[in-house]
Amino acid sequence: MTLQSSQPIGIFDSGVGGLTVAHALTSLLPQENIIYFGDVAHHPYGEKSMPAIQAYTIKICDMLLQQHCKLILIACNSASSAAYELAKEYVASKAKVVNVIDPAIDHLREHFANKHIGLIGTRQTVNSNIYKKKIDALARGIKLSSVATPLLAPMIEEGYADHIILKQTLDNYLSHVELKNIDALILACTHYPIIKKHIAAYFQHKITLIDNAEITARAVKGLLEHHHLHNQQQNAPHHKFYVSDYTESFVANAILFFPNALHFEHYPLWE
Ligand code: DGL
């Protein structure tokens, strides 16, 4: 099957987190049509078992293939760590599949040799050890210290991004001894760019924050251009936002990223 550059890009996450990636992508590739699926009904993925996340991922990939996506972007670290290999095998030549972890690893290889890197992410991402395995395989002398921060994504999803409760929780997590003396911190959950300013403030703006959303958007651009699949049509792009459960906080967050997004649809994937 030949992929066409005019086909849309499918992006999914457990909720609003993937919007940080979708936003970075549309800023970099304004002509691309996006189909976004927020699996709000199953949030948080970070607390689910690997087989459960794999089952969600495959069903969402199916739905995005039915919508003729040329590329499926797993805009979620938890799903990337649990289900990327499976999704890639399942989708095969029907679309390109991209995760949010490998672009970050490439970035570390290029810019952070011999540094001490911290990582915060969901339990699934941290317990999978996937970043550590990939970083060790680079053999660039990078030391990784990871801390699971499971309460952050649900708070962001609830619309608490600027609430005092979130800031106190963040202080508690970031003061973990593992994160002492780090040179940079990987935001290994796509929800975290939403609270980037609070994380930067905690570290008094002295360390680099590695934002997977921007890095992944650049990787997708490179991949599409490499395969001559970047959309060059000049008509206004068309974005669609689907959610498996319609919540007000999803819509409130989505509008922050895409003020003109009018198409929020409940997609009954699990009913
Ligand atoms: N945004 C997701 C990630 O990058 C997960 C948040 C969750 O559903 O637990 O891991």
Coordinates of C-alpha atoms and ligand atoms in Angstrom, one line a residue:
M1 CA 0.0 0.0 0.0
T2 CA 1.4 3.4 -1.0
L3 CA 1.1 6.2 1.6
Q4 CA 0.1 9.6 0.4
S5 CA 1.4 12.9 1.8
S6 CA -2.1 14.3 2.0
Q7 CA -3.2 11.6 4.5
P8 CA -3.6 12.8 8.1
I9 CA -1.3 12.1 11.1
G10 CA -2.9 10.2 13.9
I11 CA -1.9 11.1 17.4
F12 CA -3.0 9.5 20.7
D13 CA -2.5 9.6 24.4
S14 CA -4.5 8.7 27.5
G15 CA -5.8 12.3 27.6
V16 CA -4.6 15.8 27.2
G17 CA -0.8 15.1 27.4
G18 CA -0.5 14.2 23.8
L19 CA -1.8 17.6 22.9
T20 CA 1.6 19.0 23.9
V21 CA 3.0 16.9 21.1
A22 CA 0.2 17.7 18.7
H23 CA 0.8 21.4 19.4
A24 CA 4.5 21.1 18.8
L25 CA 3.8 19.2 15.6
T26 CA 1.3 21.6 14.1
S27 CA 3.7 24.5 14.9
L28 CA 6.5 22.8 13.0
L29 CA 4.3 21.3 10.2
P30 CA 1.3 23.7 9.9
Q31 CA 0.1 22.0 6.7
E32 CA -0.5 18.6 8.3
N33 CA -4.0 17.3 9.1
I34 CA -4.2 15.9 12.5
I35 CA -6.6 13.2 14.0
Y36 CA -6.2 13.2 17.8
F37 CA -7.5 10.5 20.1
G38 CA -7.5 11.1 23.8
D39 CA -8.3 7.8 25.6
V40 CA -9.8 9.7 28.6
A41 CA -11.9 6.7 29.5
H42 CA -8.7 4.8 30.4
H43 CA -6.6 7.6 32.0
P44 CA -4.1 7.2 33.7
Y45 CA -2.3 4.7 31.5
G46 CA 0.7 4.9 33.8
E47 CA -1.1 2.9 36.4
K48 CA -2.4 0.2 34.0
S49 CA -0.7 -3.2 33.3
M50 CA 1.4 -3.7 30.2
P51 CA -1.2 -6.1 28.6
A52 CA -3.9 -3.5 29.2
I53 CA -2.0 -0.7 27.6
Q54 CA -1.1 -2.9 24.7
A55 CA -4.7 -3.8 24.1
Y56 CA -5.8 -0.1 24.1
T57 CA -2.9 0.8 21.8
I58 CA -3.8 -1.8 19.2
K59 CA -7.5 -0.9 19.1
I60 CA -6.6 2.8 18.8
C61 CA -4.1 2.0 16.0
D62 CA -6.9 0.2 14.2
M63 CA -9.2 3.2 14.6
L64 CA -6.5 5.6 13.2
L65 CA -5.8 3.3 10.3
Q66 CA -9.5 3.3 9.5
Q67 CA -9.2 7.1 9.3
H68 CA -6.4 6.6 6.7
C69 CA -3.5 8.0 8.8
K70 CA -0.1 7.9 7.1
L71 CA 1.7 8.1 10.5
I72 CA 0.6 7.1 14.0
L73 CA 2.3 9.0 16.7
I74 CA 2.2 7.4 20.2
A75 CA 2.2 10.6 22.1
C76 CA 2.5 8.9 25.4
N77 CA 5.6 7.6 27.2
S78 CA 3.6 4.9 29.0
A79 CA 2.2 3.5 25.8
S80 CA 5.5 4.0 24.0
S81 CA 7.3 1.9 26.6
A82 CA 4.6 -0.8 26.8
A83 CA 3.3 -1.1 23.3
Y84 CA 5.5 0.6 20.6
E85 CA 7.2 -2.6 19.3
L86 CA 3.8 -4.4 19.2
A87 CA 2.1 -1.5 17.5
K88 CA 4.9 -1.2 14.9
E89 CA 4.6 -4.9 14.1
Y90 CA 0.8 -4.7 14.0
V91 CA 0.6 -1.6 11.8
A92 CA 3.4 -2.9 9.5
S93 CA 3.5 -1.1 6.2
K94 CA 0.0 0.4 6.6
A95 CA 1.5 3.5 8.3
K96 CA 4.6 4.8 9.9
V97 CA 4.7 4.5 13.7
V98 CA 6.6 6.9 15.9
N99 CA 7.1 6.9 19.7
V100 CA 8.1 9.7 22.0
I101 CA 11.1 7.9 23.6
D102 CA 13.5 7.2 20.7
P103 CA 13.7 10.9 19.6
A104 CA 14.7 11.8 23.2
I105 CA 17.4 9.1 23.3
D106 CA 18.8 10.5 20.0
H107 CA 18.8 13.9 21.6
L108 CA 20.7 12.7 24.7
R109 CA 23.3 10.9 22.5
E110 CA 24.0 14.2 20.6
H111 CA 23.9 16.6 23.5
F112 CA 24.4 15.0 26.9
A113 CA 27.4 12.6 26.8
N114 CA 28.9 12.1 30.3
K115 CA 26.1 14.0 32.1
H116 CA 23.9 13.1 35.0
I117 CA 20.3 13.1 33.8
G118 CA 17.1 12.9 35.9
L119 CA 13.8 11.6 34.7
I120 CA 10.3 11.9 35.9
G121 CA 7.4 9.9 34.5
T122 CA 4.6 7.5 35.2
R123 CA 5.1 4.2 37.1
Q124 CA 4.7 2.3 33.8
T125 CA 7.5 4.3 32.1
V126 CA 9.9 4.3 35.1
N127 CA 9.3 0.6 36.0
S128 CA 9.7 -0.5 32.4
N129 CA 13.3 0.8 32.7
I130 CA 13.2 1.5 29.0
Y131 CA 15.1 4.8 29.1
K132 CA 17.9 3.2 31.2
K133 CA 18.2 0.3 28.8
K134 CA 18.4 2.6 25.8
I135 CA 20.7 5.1 27.4
D136 CA 23.1 2.3 28.6
A137 CA 23.1 1.0 25.0
L138 CA 24.3 4.4 23.8
A139 CA 27.5 3.9 25.9
R140 CA 28.0 7.7 26.2
G141 CA 28.7 7.8 29.9
I142 CA 25.2 9.1 30.7
K143 CA 24.0 8.4 34.3
L144 CA 20.2 8.2 34.6
S145 CA 18.3 8.7 37.9
S146 CA 14.5 8.2 37.6
V147 CA 11.7 9.0 39.9
A148 CA 8.1 7.9 39.3
T149 CA 5.7 10.8 39.7
P150 CA 2.2 9.1 39.3
L151 CA 0.1 11.9 40.8
L152 CA 1.1 14.6 38.3
A153 CA -0.8 13.4 35.2
P154 CA -4.1 12.9 36.9
M155 CA -3.9 16.3 38.5
I156 CA -3.1 18.0 35.1
E157 CA -5.9 16.0 33.6
E158 CA -8.2 17.3 36.3
G159 CA -7.3 20.9 35.4
Y160 CA -5.0 21.4 38.5
A161 CA -1.9 22.5 36.5
D162 CA -1.6 25.8 38.4
H163 CA -3.1 24.7 41.7
I164 CA -1.1 24.9 45.0
I165 CA -1.7 21.1 45.5
L166 CA 0.1 20.3 42.3
K167 CA 3.0 22.7 43.3
Q168 CA 3.4 21.0 46.7
T169 CA 3.2 17.5 45.2
L170 CA 5.8 18.6 42.6
D171 CA 8.1 20.0 45.4
N172 CA 7.8 16.7 47.2
Y173 CA 8.7 14.6 44.1
L174 CA 11.5 16.9 42.8
S175 CA 13.2 17.0 46.2
H176 CA 13.9 13.2 45.9
V177 CA 17.5 12.4 46.7
E178 CA 17.9 10.7 43.2
L179 CA 17.4 14.1 41.6
K180 CA 20.2 15.9 43.5
N181 CA 23.0 17.3 41.3
I182 CA 21.4 16.5 37.9
D183 CA 22.4 18.4 34.8
A184 CA 19.1 18.0 33.0
L185 CA 15.7 16.5 33.6
I186 CA 13.7 14.4 31.0
L187 CA 10.0 15.2 31.2
A188 CA 9.1 11.6 30.4
C189 CA 5.3 12.1 30.3
T190 CA 3.7 14.1 27.7
H191 CA 1.5 15.8 30.3
Y192 CA 4.5 17.5 31.9
P193 CA 5.2 20.2 29.4
I194 CA 1.9 21.7 30.7
I195 CA 3.6 22.3 34.1
K196 CA 7.1 23.0 32.7
K197 CA 7.3 26.5 34.2
H198 CA 6.7 25.1 37.7
I199 CA 9.4 22.4 37.2
A200 CA 11.9 25.0 35.9
A201 CA 11.1 27.3 38.8
Y202 CA 11.7 24.5 41.3
F203 CA 15.3 24.1 39.8
Q204 CA 15.6 27.9 39.7
H205 CA 16.0 27.7 35.9
K206 CA 19.5 26.2 36.4
I207 CA 19.0 22.8 34.7
T208 CA 17.9 21.9 31.2
L209 CA 14.4 20.4 30.8
I210 CA 14.2 17.9 28.0
D211 CA 10.8 18.2 26.5
N212 CA 9.9 15.1 24.4
A213 CA 7.0 17.0 22.7
E214 CA 9.3 19.4 20.8
I215 CA 12.0 16.8 20.2
T216 CA 9.4 14.3 18.8
A217 CA 7.8 16.9 16.6
R218 CA 11.3 17.5 15.0
A219 CA 11.8 13.7 14.5
V220 CA 8.4 13.3 12.8
K221 CA 9.2 16.2 10.5
G222 CA 12.5 14.6 9.6
L223 CA 10.8 11.2 9.0
L224 CA 8.1 12.6 6.8
E225 CA 10.5 14.6 4.7
H226 CA 12.8 11.6 4.4
H227 CA 9.9 9.6 2.9
H228 CA 8.5 12.5 0.9
L229 CA 5.3 12.2 3.0
H230 CA 5.1 15.8 4.3
N231 CA 1.9 17.5 3.2
Q232 CA 2.6 20.3 0.7
Q233 CA -1.0 21.2 -0.1
Q234 CA -1.7 24.8 0.7
N235 CA -5.3 24.5 1.8
A236 CA -6.1 25.1 5.5
P237 CA -5.4 22.0 7.6
H238 CA -8.2 20.1 9.1
H239 CA -7.9 18.7 12.7
K240 CA -10.2 16.4 14.4
F241 CA -10.2 15.6 18.2
Y242 CA -11.8 12.4 19.5
V243 CA -12.1 11.4 23.1
S244 CA -13.2 8.0 24.4
D245 CA -15.0 9.8 27.3
Y246 CA -16.1 13.4 27.0
T247 CA -14.9 15.5 30.0
E248 CA -14.9 19.2 30.5
S249 CA -11.3 19.4 31.6
F250 CA -10.2 17.7 28.4
V251 CA -12.0 20.4 26.4
A252 CA -10.7 23.2 28.6
N253 CA -7.1 22.0 28.1
A254 CA -7.5 21.3 24.4
I255 CA -8.8 24.8 23.8
L256 CA -5.6 26.2 25.5
F257 CA -3.5 24.4 22.8
F258 CA -5.9 24.7 19.9
P259 CA -8.1 27.8 20.4
N260 CA -9.9 27.2 17.1
A261 CA -10.5 23.5 17.6
L262 CA -14.2 23.1 17.2
H263 CA -14.5 19.4 16.5
F264 CA -14.6 17.5 19.7
E265 CA -16.2 14.2 19.3
H266 CA -17.0 11.4 21.6
Y267 CA -15.7 8.3 19.8
P268 CA -17.3 5.2 21.4
L269 CA -14.3 2.9 20.9
W270 CA -15.0 0.9 24.1
E271 CA -18.8 0.7 23.9
Ligands
DGL1 N1 0.9 11.2 28.9 C1 1.2 9.9 29.3 C2 2.7 9.6 29.3 O1 3.4 10.3 28.5 C3 0.6 9.2 30.5 C4 -0.2 9.8 31.5 C5 -1.1 8.7 32.1 O2 -2.1 8.4 31.5 O3 -0.7 8.1 33.1 O4 3.1 8.7 29.9

